[in-house]
Amino acid sequence: MTEASPTKPYALHLGVIALLFALSFVLPGYHHGLLARIMVLAVFAMGYNMLFGYVGLLSLGHAMFFSAGLYGAGLTVYHLGWNVPAAFAAGLACGALLALVIGLLALRTTGVAFMIVTMMFAQVFYLVILYFASWTGGDQGLVVQQAARVLVLGSASFDLTNPTVRYMSALALFSIVLLVTLAIVRSRYGRVLVAIRENEERTKMLGYDTFSNKLIAVVVSGTICAASGAAYALLFGYVGSSFASVQYSILPLLWVLLGGAATTLGPLIGTLFMYYVIDITSGFTSAYLLIVGIALILLVLFFPKGILGTIRQRWLGWLP
C-alpha cells in the first residue's frame, strides 16, 4: 500500500468543514437546528475520544467535565451577568481545573479501577449540583435568558439565539477542536499516547513519563468536553443536572464506538448516526429503541471497529 500524502488528512478535514458550512444554506429549519446541536455534542465525543481512543482509558465520568463547562458558563451568565466570552472562558477554566484535580487522583489507578473511580467522582459532582439547588436549579435546571446570550465583538453584536448565528458558532467550535485534535494525534505527543495505549511498560522503558503524558491527555480531554458544555449552555440556553448524570457519560462512549475509536472524524459520524436513527425511528413507532438496538447490533457485527474505524482498516489506511 502506498503511503498517503501528509496533506491528505488535512484536506479531508477541511472538506468536511466546508461541507458543514455549505449545509447551513440548504438545510430546512429543523435539520439546521439539529445539526448545530450535533456539532456541539460531537465536540463532547471528540474530547472523550482523546482519552478513550488514543490513551485507552475508559472513563465513566466525562459528564462532569461537560457539566463543569455547562455550569461554569451558565451560572456566571445567570447569576453574575458575565458576557458571553467571559462566561465561555469560565466554563473552560472550570473544566480544565476539574480535569487536573481528577486526573491527579484517578490516574493512580488503571483499568476497571480507573473507570469506577471516574464514575464515583461524576456521581459526587452530580449530587453537589442537586445539593446546591438554590444556585444550580437542581433537577429543574436554569434557563439562560435570550438577552444574556448576545456575543459582542467590538462594534458588532451577534444574537446566539438566531439560528444562523447559532449554527455558525457551533461550526466554529467544532472546526477549531477538530483541527486541534488532528494536529495533536499526528504530532509526536499523539504517537506517545498511542504507545501508552498499546504497551505502557515498554513506553516507560523508552524513557517517557507516562503519568505526565496521561495527565496532560486528561486535562486536554476535560477541557474539550467543557468547551462543548459551555457552548451548549450559551447556544441553547439551558443548564440542567441531567447532563451531569452518569448515564450522560455513556453517550460519548457510544458515539465514539459507533463512529470509530481513535479516529478524528469518528465522533462526528457516531453522534450524527445515533441522533438521526433515533429521530427517524421515533417518528414511526413508540418502540423506536428496539429498532435502534437492532441497528446497533448490526453495526457492531459488520463494523466491529466503528464506521470510520472499519473503513480505515479495510480500505483507507491513511485515515487519521
PDB file of C-alpha atoms in Angstrom:
ATOM      1  CA  MET A   1       0.000   0.000   0.000  1.00  0.00           C
ATOM      2  CA  THR A   2       1.448   3.382  -0.987  1.00  0.00           C
ATOM      3  CA  GLU A   3       1.924   5.942   1.697  1.00  0.00           C
ATOM      4  CA  ALA A   4      -0.657   8.712   1.656  1.00  0.00           C
ATOM      5  CA  SER A   5       0.297  12.327   1.256  1.00  0.00           C
ATOM      6  CA  PRO A   6       0.708  14.031   4.657  1.00  0.00           C
ATOM      7  CA  THR A   7      -1.624  16.785   3.460  1.00  0.00           C
ATOM      8  CA  LYS A   8      -4.457  14.390   2.568  1.00  0.00           C
ATOM      9  CA  PRO A   9      -5.894  14.144   6.130  1.00  0.00           C
ATOM     10  CA  TYR A  10      -5.954  17.929   6.453  1.00  0.00           C
ATOM     11  CA  ALA A  11      -7.636  18.246   3.057  1.00  0.00           C
ATOM     12  CA  LEU A  12     -10.275  15.729   4.153  1.00  0.00           C
ATOM     13  CA  HIS A  13     -10.997  17.573   7.388  1.00  0.00           C
ATOM     14  CA  LEU A  14     -11.166  20.946   5.685  1.00  0.00           C
ATOM     15  CA  GLY A  15     -13.532  19.377   3.155  1.00  0.00           C
ATOM     16  CA  VAL A  16     -15.807  18.161   5.970  1.00  0.00           C
ATOM     17  CA  ILE A  17     -15.816  21.642   7.489  1.00  0.00           C
ATOM     18  CA  ALA A  18     -16.628  23.165   4.087  1.00  0.00           C
ATOM     19  CA  LEU A  19     -19.480  20.672   3.636  1.00  0.00           C
ATOM     20  CA  LEU A  20     -20.955  21.547   7.031  1.00  0.00           C
ATOM     21  CA  PHE A  21     -20.686  25.223   6.127  1.00  0.00           C
ATOM     22  CA  ALA A  22     -22.480  24.668   2.820  1.00  0.00           C
ATOM     23  CA  LEU A  23     -25.236  22.663   4.507  1.00  0.00           C
ATOM     24  CA  SER A  24     -26.177  25.696   6.577  1.00  0.00           C
ATOM     25  CA  PHE A  25     -27.589  27.317   3.403  1.00  0.00           C
ATOM     26  CA  VAL A  26     -29.649  24.366   2.183  1.00  0.00           C
ATOM     27  CA  LEU A  27     -30.941  22.515   5.243  1.00  0.00           C
ATOM     28  CA  PRO A  28     -34.542  23.114   6.367  1.00  0.00           C
ATOM     29  CA  GLY A  29     -35.049  24.746   9.745  1.00  0.00           C
ATOM     30  CA  TYR A  30     -35.480  21.578  11.804  1.00  0.00           C
ATOM     31  CA  HIS A  31     -32.357  19.839  10.483  1.00  0.00           C
ATOM     32  CA  HIS A  32     -30.434  23.115  10.618  1.00  0.00           C
ATOM     33  CA  GLY A  33     -31.020  23.318  14.379  1.00  0.00           C
ATOM     34  CA  LEU A  34     -30.438  19.597  14.909  1.00  0.00           C
ATOM     35  CA  LEU A  35     -27.094  19.650  13.105  1.00  0.00           C
ATOM     36  CA  ALA A  36     -25.957  22.607  15.241  1.00  0.00           C
ATOM     37  CA  ARG A  37     -26.713  20.563  18.354  1.00  0.00           C
ATOM     38  CA  ILE A  38     -24.967  17.518  16.882  1.00  0.00           C
ATOM     39  CA  MET A  39     -21.800  19.510  16.182  1.00  0.00           C
ATOM     40  CA  VAL A  40     -21.657  20.776  19.770  1.00  0.00           C
ATOM     41  CA  LEU A  41     -22.178  17.275  21.162  1.00  0.00           C
ATOM     42  CA  ALA A  42     -19.661  15.860  18.669  1.00  0.00           C
ATOM     43  CA  VAL A  43     -17.087  18.093  20.361  1.00  0.00           C
ATOM     44  CA  PHE A  44     -18.033  16.357  23.624  1.00  0.00           C
ATOM     45  CA  ALA A  45     -17.402  13.000  21.914  1.00  0.00           C
ATOM     46  CA  MET A  46     -14.095  14.264  20.496  1.00  0.00           C
ATOM     47  CA  GLY A  47     -12.933  15.141  23.987  1.00  0.00           C
ATOM     48  CA  TYR A  48     -13.893  11.679  25.193  1.00  0.00           C
ATOM     49  CA  ASN A  49     -12.153  10.081  22.207  1.00  0.00           C
ATOM     50  CA  MET A  50      -8.908  11.826  23.116  1.00  0.00           C
ATOM     51  CA  LEU A  51      -8.713   9.817  26.341  1.00  0.00           C
ATOM     52  CA  PHE A  52     -10.527   6.611  25.390  1.00  0.00           C
ATOM     53  CA  GLY A  53      -9.448   6.213  21.777  1.00  0.00           C
ATOM     54  CA  TYR A  54      -5.838   7.381  21.922  1.00  0.00           C
ATOM     55  CA  VAL A  55      -4.789   6.629  25.527  1.00  0.00           C
ATOM     56  CA  GLY A  56      -7.023   3.616  26.093  1.00  0.00           C
ATOM     57  CA  LEU A  57      -8.511   4.891  29.360  1.00  0.00           C
ATOM     58  CA  LEU A  58     -12.189   4.010  29.765  1.00  0.00           C
ATOM     59  CA  SER A  59     -13.896   6.743  31.781  1.00  0.00           C
ATOM     60  CA  LEU A  60     -17.457   6.892  33.051  1.00  0.00           C
ATOM     61  CA  GLY A  61     -17.053  10.391  34.434  1.00  0.00           C
ATOM     62  CA  HIS A  62     -16.823  12.676  31.435  1.00  0.00           C
ATOM     63  CA  ALA A  63     -20.291  14.041  32.050  1.00  0.00           C
ATOM     64  CA  MET A  64     -18.800  16.019  34.951  1.00  0.00           C
ATOM     65  CA  PHE A  65     -16.338  17.746  32.603  1.00  0.00           C
ATOM     66  CA  PHE A  66     -19.141  18.585  30.181  1.00  0.00           C
ATOM     67  CA  SER A  67     -21.244  19.826  33.097  1.00  0.00           C
ATOM     68  CA  ALA A  68     -18.353  21.805  34.550  1.00  0.00           C
ATOM     69  CA  GLY A  69     -18.285  23.817  31.331  1.00  0.00           C
ATOM     70  CA  LEU A  70     -22.081  23.900  31.199  1.00  0.00           C
ATOM     71  CA  TYR A  71     -22.473  25.270  34.726  1.00  0.00           C
ATOM     72  CA  GLY A  72     -19.286  27.352  34.607  1.00  0.00           C
ATOM     73  CA  ALA A  73     -20.690  29.301  31.659  1.00  0.00           C
ATOM     74  CA  GLY A  74     -24.370  29.152  32.578  1.00  0.00           C
ATOM     75  CA  LEU A  75     -24.098  30.207  36.218  1.00  0.00           C
ATOM     76  CA  THR A  76     -21.743  33.101  35.543  1.00  0.00           C
ATOM     77  CA  VAL A  77     -24.202  34.467  32.986  1.00  0.00           C
ATOM     78  CA  TYR A  78     -27.303  33.732  35.063  1.00  0.00           C
ATOM     79  CA  HIS A  79     -26.096  34.911  38.492  1.00  0.00           C
ATOM     80  CA  LEU A  80     -23.176  37.237  37.789  1.00  0.00           C
ATOM     81  CA  GLY A  81     -24.253  38.786  34.495  1.00  0.00           C
ATOM     82  CA  TRP A  82     -20.999  37.989  32.696  1.00  0.00           C
ATOM     83  CA  ASN A  83     -20.793  38.460  28.943  1.00  0.00           C
ATOM     84  CA  VAL A  84     -20.527  35.526  26.536  1.00  0.00           C
ATOM     85  CA  PRO A  85     -16.704  35.426  26.057  1.00  0.00           C
ATOM     86  CA  ALA A  86     -16.061  35.675  29.810  1.00  0.00           C
ATOM     87  CA  ALA A  87     -18.662  33.015  30.564  1.00  0.00           C
ATOM     88  CA  PHE A  88     -17.211  30.676  27.942  1.00  0.00           C
ATOM     89  CA  ALA A  89     -13.725  31.202  29.381  1.00  0.00           C
ATOM     90  CA  ALA A  90     -15.101  30.461  32.858  1.00  0.00           C
ATOM     91  CA  GLY A  91     -16.545  27.196  31.567  1.00  0.00           C
ATOM     92  CA  LEU A  92     -13.208  26.227  30.024  1.00  0.00           C
ATOM     93  CA  ALA A  93     -11.344  27.085  33.235  1.00  0.00           C
ATOM     94  CA  CYS A  94     -13.753  25.053  35.363  1.00  0.00           C
ATOM     95  CA  GLY A  95     -13.392  22.031  33.121  1.00  0.00           C
ATOM     96  CA  ALA A  96      -9.588  22.259  32.905  1.00  0.00           C
ATOM     97  CA  LEU A  97      -9.171  22.692  36.672  1.00  0.00           C
ATOM     98  CA  LEU A  98     -11.555  19.842  37.456  1.00  0.00           C
ATOM     99  CA  ALA A  99      -9.808  17.583  34.925  1.00  0.00           C
ATOM    100  CA  LEU A 100      -6.436  18.383  36.508  1.00  0.00           C
ATOM    101  CA  VAL A 101      -7.634  17.502  40.000  1.00  0.00           C
ATOM    102  CA  ILE A 102      -9.473  14.361  38.879  1.00  0.00           C
ATOM    103  CA  GLY A 103      -6.518  13.290  36.757  1.00  0.00           C
ATOM    104  CA  LEU A 104      -4.054  13.604  39.632  1.00  0.00           C
ATOM    105  CA  LEU A 105      -6.260  11.341  41.744  1.00  0.00           C
ATOM    106  CA  ALA A 106      -7.768   8.913  39.233  1.00  0.00           C
ATOM    107  CA  LEU A 107      -4.543   8.174  37.335  1.00  0.00           C
ATOM    108  CA  ARG A 108      -3.216   6.435  40.425  1.00  0.00           C
ATOM    109  CA  THR A 109      -5.440   3.597  39.221  1.00  0.00           C
ATOM    110  CA  THR A 110      -5.719   1.729  35.917  1.00  0.00           C
ATOM    111  CA  GLY A 111      -8.205  -0.402  34.010  1.00  0.00           C
ATOM    112  CA  VAL A 112     -11.517  -1.143  35.678  1.00  0.00           C
ATOM    113  CA  ALA A 113     -10.467   0.743  38.810  1.00  0.00           C
ATOM    114  CA  PHE A 114      -9.990   3.926  36.750  1.00  0.00           C
ATOM    115  CA  MET A 115     -13.468   3.507  35.270  1.00  0.00           C
ATOM    116  CA  ILE A 116     -15.024   3.060  38.726  1.00  0.00           C
ATOM    117  CA  VAL A 117     -13.143   5.990  40.269  1.00  0.00           C
ATOM    118  CA  THR A 118     -14.186   8.377  37.486  1.00  0.00           C
ATOM    119  CA  MET A 119     -17.794   7.184  37.819  1.00  0.00           C
ATOM    120  CA  MET A 120     -17.691   7.857  41.572  1.00  0.00           C
ATOM    121  CA  PHE A 121     -16.339  11.367  41.071  1.00  0.00           C
ATOM    122  CA  ALA A 122     -19.043  12.026  38.470  1.00  0.00           C
ATOM    123  CA  GLN A 123     -21.727  10.898  40.892  1.00  0.00           C
ATOM    124  CA  VAL A 124     -20.334  13.182  43.603  1.00  0.00           C
ATOM    125  CA  PHE A 125     -20.376  16.092  41.149  1.00  0.00           C
ATOM    126  CA  TYR A 126     -23.985  15.291  40.250  1.00  0.00           C
ATOM    127  CA  LEU A 127     -25.030  15.215  43.922  1.00  0.00           C
ATOM    128  CA  VAL A 128     -23.263  18.523  44.573  1.00  0.00           C
ATOM    129  CA  ILE A 129     -25.351  20.100  41.809  1.00  0.00           C
ATOM    130  CA  LEU A 130     -28.524  18.792  43.425  1.00  0.00           C
ATOM    131  CA  TYR A 131     -27.424  19.877  46.914  1.00  0.00           C
ATOM    132  CA  PHE A 132     -26.856  23.496  45.855  1.00  0.00           C
ATOM    133  CA  ALA A 133     -30.211  23.679  44.093  1.00  0.00           C
ATOM    134  CA  SER A 134     -30.706  27.313  45.087  1.00  0.00           C
ATOM    135  CA  TRP A 135     -27.801  28.194  42.794  1.00  0.00           C
ATOM    136  CA  THR A 136     -27.913  25.440  40.199  1.00  0.00           C
ATOM    137  CA  GLY A 137     -31.663  24.994  39.818  1.00  0.00           C
ATOM    138  CA  GLY A 138     -31.402  21.354  40.908  1.00  0.00           C
ATOM    139  CA  ASP A 139     -33.446  18.886  38.863  1.00  0.00           C
ATOM    140  CA  GLN A 140     -35.311  21.650  37.031  1.00  0.00           C
ATOM    141  CA  GLY A 141     -32.176  23.446  35.910  1.00  0.00           C
ATOM    142  CA  LEU A 142     -31.885  27.032  34.742  1.00  0.00           C
ATOM    143  CA  VAL A 143     -32.863  28.816  31.555  1.00  0.00           C
ATOM    144  CA  VAL A 144     -30.373  31.402  30.315  1.00  0.00           C
ATOM    145  CA  GLN A 145     -32.383  34.346  29.044  1.00  0.00           C
ATOM    146  CA  GLN A 146     -32.091  35.464  25.451  1.00  0.00           C
ATOM    147  CA  ALA A 147     -30.871  38.938  26.393  1.00  0.00           C
ATOM    148  CA  ALA A 148     -27.814  37.432  28.092  1.00  0.00           C
ATOM    149  CA  ARG A 149     -26.866  35.323  25.082  1.00  0.00           C
ATOM    150  CA  VAL A 150     -25.506  38.082  22.879  1.00  0.00           C
ATOM    151  CA  LEU A 151     -21.899  37.959  21.701  1.00  0.00           C
ATOM    152  CA  VAL A 152     -20.386  41.435  21.421  1.00  0.00           C
ATOM    153  CA  LEU A 153     -17.202  41.766  19.365  1.00  0.00           C
ATOM    154  CA  GLY A 154     -16.153  45.383  19.082  1.00  0.00           C
ATOM    155  CA  SER A 155     -18.974  47.313  17.461  1.00  0.00           C
ATOM    156  CA  ALA A 156     -20.702  44.149  16.199  1.00  0.00           C
ATOM    157  CA  SER A 157     -23.136  42.029  18.190  1.00  0.00           C
ATOM    158  CA  PHE A 158     -24.392  38.535  17.445  1.00  0.00           C
ATOM    159  CA  ASP A 159     -27.545  37.065  18.937  1.00  0.00           C
ATOM    160  CA  LEU A 160     -26.746  33.428  19.764  1.00  0.00           C
ATOM    161  CA  THR A 161     -30.455  32.577  19.692  1.00  0.00           C
ATOM    162  CA  ASN A 162     -30.537  33.378  15.981  1.00  0.00           C
ATOM    163  CA  PRO A 163     -30.465  30.018  14.115  1.00  0.00           C
ATOM    164  CA  THR A 164     -27.800  31.123  11.638  1.00  0.00           C
ATOM    165  CA  VAL A 165     -25.526  32.610  14.305  1.00  0.00           C
ATOM    166  CA  ARG A 166     -26.012  29.546  16.489  1.00  0.00           C
ATOM    167  CA  TYR A 167     -25.142  27.192  13.631  1.00  0.00           C
ATOM    168  CA  MET A 168     -22.038  29.154  12.651  1.00  0.00           C
ATOM    169  CA  SER A 169     -20.899  29.374  16.270  1.00  0.00           C
ATOM    170  CA  ALA A 170     -21.297  25.611  16.649  1.00  0.00           C
ATOM    171  CA  LEU A 171     -19.421  25.083  13.387  1.00  0.00           C
ATOM    172  CA  ALA A 172     -16.601  27.402  14.512  1.00  0.00           C
ATOM    173  CA  LEU A 173     -16.167  25.499  17.773  1.00  0.00           C
ATOM    174  CA  PHE A 174     -16.348  22.135  16.008  1.00  0.00           C
ATOM    175  CA  SER A 175     -13.825  23.220  13.353  1.00  0.00           C
ATOM    176  CA  ILE A 176     -11.295  24.518  15.868  1.00  0.00           C
ATOM    177  CA  VAL A 177     -11.498  21.425  18.056  1.00  0.00           C
ATOM    178  CA  LEU A 178     -11.362  19.097  15.048  1.00  0.00           C
ATOM    179  CA  LEU A 179      -8.214  20.697  13.626  1.00  0.00           C
ATOM    180  CA  VAL A 180      -6.557  20.918  17.055  1.00  0.00           C
ATOM    181  CA  THR A 181      -7.355  17.259  17.689  1.00  0.00           C
ATOM    182  CA  LEU A 182      -5.960  16.301  14.290  1.00  0.00           C
ATOM    183  CA  ALA A 183      -2.760  18.239  14.998  1.00  0.00           C
ATOM    184  CA  ILE A 184      -2.374  16.577  18.401  1.00  0.00           C
ATOM    185  CA  VAL A 185      -2.863  12.989  17.241  1.00  0.00           C
ATOM    186  CA  ARG A 186      -0.479  13.444  14.315  1.00  0.00           C
ATOM    187  CA  SER A 187       2.197  15.026  16.499  1.00  0.00           C
ATOM    188  CA  ARG A 188       4.958  13.299  18.441  1.00  0.00           C
ATOM    189  CA  TYR A 189       2.875  13.631  21.594  1.00  0.00           C
ATOM    190  CA  GLY A 190      -0.036  11.872  19.907  1.00  0.00           C
ATOM    191  CA  ARG A 191       2.220   8.959  18.988  1.00  0.00           C
ATOM    192  CA  VAL A 192       3.382   8.731  22.592  1.00  0.00           C
ATOM    193  CA  LEU A 193      -0.253   8.461  23.693  1.00  0.00           C
ATOM    194  CA  VAL A 194      -0.831   5.608  21.247  1.00  0.00           C
ATOM    195  CA  ALA A 195       2.342   3.918  22.532  1.00  0.00           C
ATOM    196  CA  ILE A 196       0.999   4.181  26.081  1.00  0.00           C
ATOM    197  CA  ARG A 197      -2.279   2.643  24.957  1.00  0.00           C
ATOM    198  CA  GLU A 198      -0.539  -0.262  23.251  1.00  0.00           C
ATOM    199  CA  ASN A 199       2.118  -1.008  25.875  1.00  0.00           C
ATOM    200  CA  GLU A 200       2.644   1.377  28.783  1.00  0.00           C
ATOM    201  CA  GLU A 201       5.504  -0.588  30.348  1.00  0.00           C
ATOM    202  CA  ARG A 202       7.507  -0.582  27.141  1.00  0.00           C
ATOM    203  CA  THR A 203       6.847   3.153  26.755  1.00  0.00           C
ATOM    204  CA  LYS A 204       8.284   3.675  30.248  1.00  0.00           C
ATOM    205  CA  MET A 205      11.364   1.650  29.281  1.00  0.00           C
ATOM    206  CA  LEU A 206      11.897   4.041  26.371  1.00  0.00           C
ATOM    207  CA  GLY A 207      12.207   6.885  28.871  1.00  0.00           C
ATOM    208  CA  TYR A 208       8.781   8.528  28.636  1.00  0.00           C
ATOM    209  CA  ASP A 209       6.979   9.805  31.726  1.00  0.00           C
ATOM    210  CA  THR A 210       3.683   8.043  31.121  1.00  0.00           C
ATOM    211  CA  PHE A 211       1.922   9.575  34.134  1.00  0.00           C
ATOM    212  CA  SER A 212       2.608  13.139  32.971  1.00  0.00           C
ATOM    213  CA  ASN A 213       1.572  12.343  29.408  1.00  0.00           C
ATOM    214  CA  LYS A 214      -1.668  10.732  30.582  1.00  0.00           C
ATOM    215  CA  LEU A 215      -2.356  13.669  32.908  1.00  0.00           C
ATOM    216  CA  ILE A 216      -1.962  16.115  30.024  1.00  0.00           C
ATOM    217  CA  ALA A 217      -4.357  13.958  27.988  1.00  0.00           C
ATOM    218  CA  VAL A 218      -6.925  14.024  30.800  1.00  0.00           C
ATOM    219  CA  VAL A 219      -6.697  17.818  31.037  1.00  0.00           C
ATOM    220  CA  VAL A 220      -6.966  18.265  27.257  1.00  0.00           C
ATOM    221  CA  SER A 221      -9.875  15.821  27.122  1.00  0.00           C
ATOM    222  CA  GLY A 222     -11.667  17.515  30.025  1.00  0.00           C
ATOM    223  CA  THR A 223     -11.129  20.976  28.558  1.00  0.00           C
ATOM    224  CA  ILE A 224     -12.576  19.949  25.184  1.00  0.00           C
ATOM    225  CA  CYS A 225     -15.617  18.433  26.912  1.00  0.00           C
ATOM    226  CA  ALA A 226     -16.001  21.624  28.977  1.00  0.00           C
ATOM    227  CA  ALA A 227     -15.886  23.695  25.780  1.00  0.00           C
ATOM    228  CA  SER A 228     -18.773  21.627  24.476  1.00  0.00           C
ATOM    229  CA  GLY A 229     -20.715  22.124  27.720  1.00  0.00           C
ATOM    230  CA  ALA A 230     -20.091  25.874  27.808  1.00  0.00           C
ATOM    231  CA  ALA A 231     -21.165  26.206  24.178  1.00  0.00           C
ATOM    232  CA  TYR A 232     -24.304  24.176  24.865  1.00  0.00           C
ATOM    233  CA  ALA A 233     -25.318  26.488  27.721  1.00  0.00           C
ATOM    234  CA  LEU A 234     -24.733  29.644  25.685  1.00  0.00           C
ATOM    235  CA  LEU A 235     -26.157  28.442  22.361  1.00  0.00           C
ATOM    236  CA  PHE A 236     -29.181  26.518  23.602  1.00  0.00           C
ATOM    237  CA  GLY A 237     -29.844  28.396  26.825  1.00  0.00           C
ATOM    238  CA  TYR A 238     -30.386  25.512  29.226  1.00  0.00           C
ATOM    239  CA  VAL A 239     -28.341  24.283  32.185  1.00  0.00           C
ATOM    240  CA  GLY A 240     -29.621  21.091  33.843  1.00  0.00           C
ATOM    241  CA  SER A 241     -28.461  18.390  36.232  1.00  0.00           C
ATOM    242  CA  SER A 242     -29.366  15.610  33.788  1.00  0.00           C
ATOM    243  CA  PHE A 243     -26.224  16.489  31.826  1.00  0.00           C
ATOM    244  CA  ALA A 244     -24.145  15.585  34.889  1.00  0.00           C
ATOM    245  CA  SER A 245     -25.670  12.145  35.427  1.00  0.00           C
ATOM    246  CA  VAL A 246     -23.550   9.055  34.963  1.00  0.00           C
ATOM    247  CA  GLN A 247     -25.816   7.982  32.112  1.00  0.00           C
ATOM    248  CA  TYR A 248     -24.672  11.036  30.154  1.00  0.00           C
ATOM    249  CA  SER A 249     -21.090   9.750  30.405  1.00  0.00           C
ATOM    250  CA  ILE A 250     -22.145   6.640  28.488  1.00  0.00           C
ATOM    251  CA  LEU A 251     -23.384   8.639  25.477  1.00  0.00           C
ATOM    252  CA  PRO A 252     -19.969   9.874  24.265  1.00  0.00           C
ATOM    253  CA  LEU A 253     -18.616   6.342  24.721  1.00  0.00           C
ATOM    254  CA  LEU A 254     -21.419   5.050  22.493  1.00  0.00           C
ATOM    255  CA  TRP A 255     -20.898   7.783  19.907  1.00  0.00           C
ATOM    256  CA  VAL A 256     -17.154   7.100  19.761  1.00  0.00           C
ATOM    257  CA  LEU A 257     -17.622   3.342  19.464  1.00  0.00           C
ATOM    258  CA  LEU A 258     -20.167   3.796  16.672  1.00  0.00           C
ATOM    259  CA  GLY A 259     -18.043   6.237  14.684  1.00  0.00           C
ATOM    260  CA  GLY A 260     -14.699   4.587  15.401  1.00  0.00           C
ATOM    261  CA  ALA A 261     -12.422   4.995  18.394  1.00  0.00           C
ATOM    262  CA  ALA A 262      -9.052   6.657  17.721  1.00  0.00           C
ATOM    263  CA  THR A 263     -10.353   8.306  14.559  1.00  0.00           C
ATOM    264  CA  THR A 264     -10.675  12.073  14.415  1.00  0.00           C
ATOM    265  CA  LEU A 265     -13.940  12.145  12.464  1.00  0.00           C
ATOM    266  CA  GLY A 266     -15.453   9.103  14.156  1.00  0.00           C
ATOM    267  CA  PRO A 267     -17.084  11.106  16.985  1.00  0.00           C
ATOM    268  CA  LEU A 268     -18.969  13.265  14.466  1.00  0.00           C
ATOM    269  CA  ILE A 269     -20.142  10.251  12.459  1.00  0.00           C
ATOM    270  CA  GLY A 270     -21.204   8.364  15.591  1.00  0.00           C
ATOM    271  CA  THR A 271     -23.121  11.323  17.023  1.00  0.00           C
ATOM    272  CA  LEU A 272     -24.758  12.047  13.671  1.00  0.00           C
ATOM    273  CA  PHE A 273     -25.723   8.410  13.153  1.00  0.00           C
ATOM    274  CA  MET A 274     -27.168   7.955  16.648  1.00  0.00           C
ATOM    275  CA  TYR A 275     -29.175  11.181  16.579  1.00  0.00           C
ATOM    276  CA  TYR A 276     -30.749  10.535  13.196  1.00  0.00           C
ATOM    277  CA  VAL A 277     -31.507   6.866  13.817  1.00  0.00           C
ATOM    278  CA  ILE A 278     -33.441   7.851  16.947  1.00  0.00           C
ATOM    279  CA  ASP A 279     -35.059  10.826  15.223  1.00  0.00           C
ATOM    280  CA  ILE A 280     -36.235   8.838  12.202  1.00  0.00           C
ATOM    281  CA  THR A 281     -37.416   5.711  14.015  1.00  0.00           C
ATOM    282  CA  SER A 282     -39.245   7.641  16.751  1.00  0.00           C
ATOM    283  CA  GLY A 283     -41.394   9.203  14.032  1.00  0.00           C
ATOM    284  CA  PHE A 284     -42.750   5.803  13.022  1.00  0.00           C
ATOM    285  CA  THR A 285     -43.163   3.856  16.249  1.00  0.00           C
ATOM    286  CA  SER A 286     -43.128   4.223  20.017  1.00  0.00           C
ATOM    287  CA  ALA A 287     -40.880   1.149  20.146  1.00  0.00           C
ATOM    288  CA  TYR A 288     -38.087   3.029  18.422  1.00  0.00           C
ATOM    289  CA  LEU A 289     -35.495   1.890  20.982  1.00  0.00           C
ATOM    290  CA  LEU A 290     -35.994  -1.686  19.768  1.00  0.00           C
ATOM    291  CA  ILE A 291     -35.176  -0.618  16.219  1.00  0.00           C
ATOM    292  CA  VAL A 292     -32.221   1.415  17.445  1.00  0.00           C
ATOM    293  CA  GLY A 293     -30.962  -1.631  19.342  1.00  0.00           C
ATOM    294  CA  ILE A 294     -31.211  -3.843  16.241  1.00  0.00           C
ATOM    295  CA  ALA A 295     -29.401  -1.203  14.179  1.00  0.00           C
ATOM    296  CA  LEU A 296     -26.603  -1.019  16.742  1.00  0.00           C
ATOM    297  CA  ILE A 297     -26.234  -4.825  16.821  1.00  0.00           C
ATOM    298  CA  LEU A 298     -25.952  -4.938  13.027  1.00  0.00           C
ATOM    299  CA  LEU A 299     -23.442  -2.113  13.101  1.00  0.00           C
ATOM    300  CA  VAL A 300     -21.284  -3.915  15.653  1.00  0.00           C
ATOM    301  CA  LEU A 301     -21.434  -7.129  13.610  1.00  0.00           C
ATOM    302  CA  PHE A 302     -20.479  -5.583  10.274  1.00  0.00           C
ATOM    303  CA  PHE A 303     -18.396  -2.631  11.534  1.00  0.00           C
ATOM    304  CA  PRO A 304     -16.659  -4.028  14.643  1.00  0.00           C
ATOM    305  CA  LYS A 305     -14.290  -1.063  14.913  1.00  0.00           C
ATOM    306  CA  GLY A 306     -16.970   1.521  14.277  1.00  0.00           C
ATOM    307  CA  ILE A 307     -17.947   3.013  10.940  1.00  0.00           C
ATOM    308  CA  LEU A 308     -14.800   5.001  10.218  1.00  0.00           C
ATOM    309  CA  GLY A 309     -12.511   2.610  12.105  1.00  0.00           C
ATOM    310  CA  THR A 310     -13.610  -0.305   9.918  1.00  0.00           C
ATOM    311  CA  ILE A 311     -13.329   1.785   6.753  1.00  0.00           C
ATOM    312  CA  ARG A 312      -9.779   2.690   7.764  1.00  0.00           C
ATOM    313  CA  GLN A 313      -8.916  -0.924   8.491  1.00  0.00           C
ATOM    314  CA  ARG A 314     -10.312  -2.338   5.235  1.00  0.00           C
ATOM    315  CA  TRP A 315      -9.907   0.353   2.597  1.00  0.00           C
ATOM    316  CA  LEU A 316      -8.429   3.727   3.646  1.00  0.00           C
ATOM    317  CA  GLY A 317      -5.464   3.058   5.888  1.00  0.00           C
ATOM    318  CA  TRP A 318      -4.342   6.694   5.781  1.00  0.00           C
ATOM    319  CA  LEU A 319      -7.377   7.977   7.703  1.00  0.00           C
ATOM    320  CA  PRO A 320      -6.261   9.582  10.997  1.00  0.00           C
TER     321      PRO A 320
END
